[in-house]
């Protein structure tokens, strides 16, 4: 399977809700996934279990991706650009995004998301993933 086909297979599994197959077949066990921003899902997820938890939250958020295009660099890195769509509280959001995927041992091992409208992503994520009440946060 080519590196680009590997990333396409991840999208196929994600869009059909087969998240377990992504971890089993697509992700390197030591994967690192970096999501920019200032919102509850931003940061670096390390290892397949953390990335899968992140994917589960993205799936619940109802983000739909289309207009997807791929290219492969001379070092095997896959570059992907897409348009993300979501809605929350009656507002529609658009997320022009580019992502780079590094492959190791035939699996996705390192991912960096690059967003074109970070403020919009942050607003959407905060509207979907609210913090717990202060007493619940302090109790933890």
XYZ file of C-alpha atoms in Angstrom:
140
model
C 0.000 0.000 0.000
C 1.373 3.433 -0.885
C 1.734 6.069 1.819
C -1.123 8.063 0.281
C -3.342 4.946 0.169
C -2.615 4.394 3.866
C -3.915 7.882 4.707
C -6.938 7.365 2.425
C -7.719 4.123 4.270
C -7.615 6.019 7.583
C -10.209 8.464 6.199
C -12.382 5.596 4.969
C -12.349 3.961 8.404
C -12.949 7.269 10.212
C -15.900 8.251 8.011
C -17.535 4.859 8.516
C -16.964 4.872 12.293
C -14.461 1.980 12.213
C -12.113 3.630 14.676
C -10.832 0.287 16.024
C -9.497 -0.628 12.572
C -7.528 2.630 12.438
C -5.633 1.683 15.587
C -5.162 -1.936 14.522
C -4.180 -1.401 10.876
C -3.149 2.199 10.257
C -1.485 3.820 13.278
C 2.054 3.119 14.422
C 1.936 2.237 18.155
C 4.162 5.257 18.927
C 2.193 7.736 16.809
C 2.332 11.441 17.682
C -0.538 13.680 16.515
C -0.288 17.449 16.982
C -3.392 19.656 16.815
C -2.781 23.427 17.036
C -4.979 25.817 18.913
C -6.267 26.983 22.253
C -9.148 24.592 22.821
C -9.858 21.336 24.699
C -8.596 19.073 21.876
C -5.419 20.977 21.019
C -1.953 19.739 21.883
C 0.115 16.652 21.218
C -1.411 13.221 21.561
C 1.183 10.481 22.019
C 0.565 6.817 21.358
C -2.308 5.131 19.567
C -4.676 5.102 22.608
C -4.445 8.900 23.057
C -4.880 9.553 19.344
C -7.857 7.181 19.248
C -9.480 9.051 22.155
C -8.902 12.291 20.205
C -10.473 10.712 17.097
C -13.464 9.598 19.150
C -14.051 13.182 20.259
C -13.670 14.500 16.701
C -16.195 11.922 15.513
C -18.672 13.009 18.229
C -18.204 16.692 17.246
C -19.762 15.946 13.860
C -17.035 17.466 11.722
C -17.451 16.510 8.056
C -14.517 16.689 5.653
C -14.691 17.119 1.884
C -12.718 18.592 -1.006
C -9.788 16.388 0.024
C -6.579 16.402 -2.037
C -3.333 14.503 -1.487
C 0.272 14.650 -2.593
C 3.364 12.753 -1.603
C 6.706 14.477 -1.054
C 10.034 13.007 -2.125
C 10.699 11.798 1.443
C 7.415 9.847 1.575
C 5.536 12.413 3.674
C 1.885 12.651 2.643
C 0.446 16.165 2.438
C -3.314 16.473 2.524
C -5.574 19.497 2.271
C -9.303 19.528 2.916
C -12.269 21.617 3.949
C -13.855 20.771 7.273
C -17.488 21.633 7.971
C -19.322 21.698 11.286
C -22.169 23.439 13.030
C -22.860 24.286 16.643
C -25.421 26.498 18.334
C -26.914 27.443 14.975
C -23.607 28.621 13.510
C -21.875 27.036 10.523
C -18.080 26.697 10.604
C -15.572 26.121 7.805
C -12.085 24.801 8.530
C -9.587 25.009 5.639
C -6.919 22.574 6.788
C -3.699 20.946 5.655
C -2.140 17.966 7.384
C 1.220 16.236 7.000
C 1.634 12.513 7.675
C 5.004 10.816 8.179
C 5.028 7.066 7.706
C 7.232 4.578 9.583
C 7.172 0.794 9.206
C 4.163 1.056 6.880
C 2.047 2.918 9.452
C 1.200 6.550 10.173
C 3.718 7.646 12.813
C 3.761 11.442 12.984
C 0.999 13.914 12.123
C 0.890 17.708 12.160
C -2.372 19.554 11.521
C -2.133 23.057 10.014
C -5.312 25.151 10.202
C -5.956 28.238 8.074
C -8.528 29.773 10.439
C -7.420 28.869 13.960
C -9.825 31.312 15.614
C -12.806 29.591 14.000
C -11.548 26.154 15.047
C -11.064 27.377 18.623
C -14.573 28.908 18.773
C -16.168 25.727 17.432
C -14.262 23.409 19.770
C -15.113 25.514 22.834
C -18.794 25.508 21.833
C -18.819 21.706 21.573
C -16.441 20.738 24.404
C -17.308 22.905 27.390
C -15.311 22.654 30.602
C -16.785 20.899 33.604
C -18.222 23.090 36.331
C -15.559 24.602 38.610
C -16.464 22.374 41.561
C -16.031 19.265 39.388
C -12.669 20.502 38.084
C -11.411 21.294 41.573
C -12.536 17.915 42.896
C -10.344 16.116 40.345
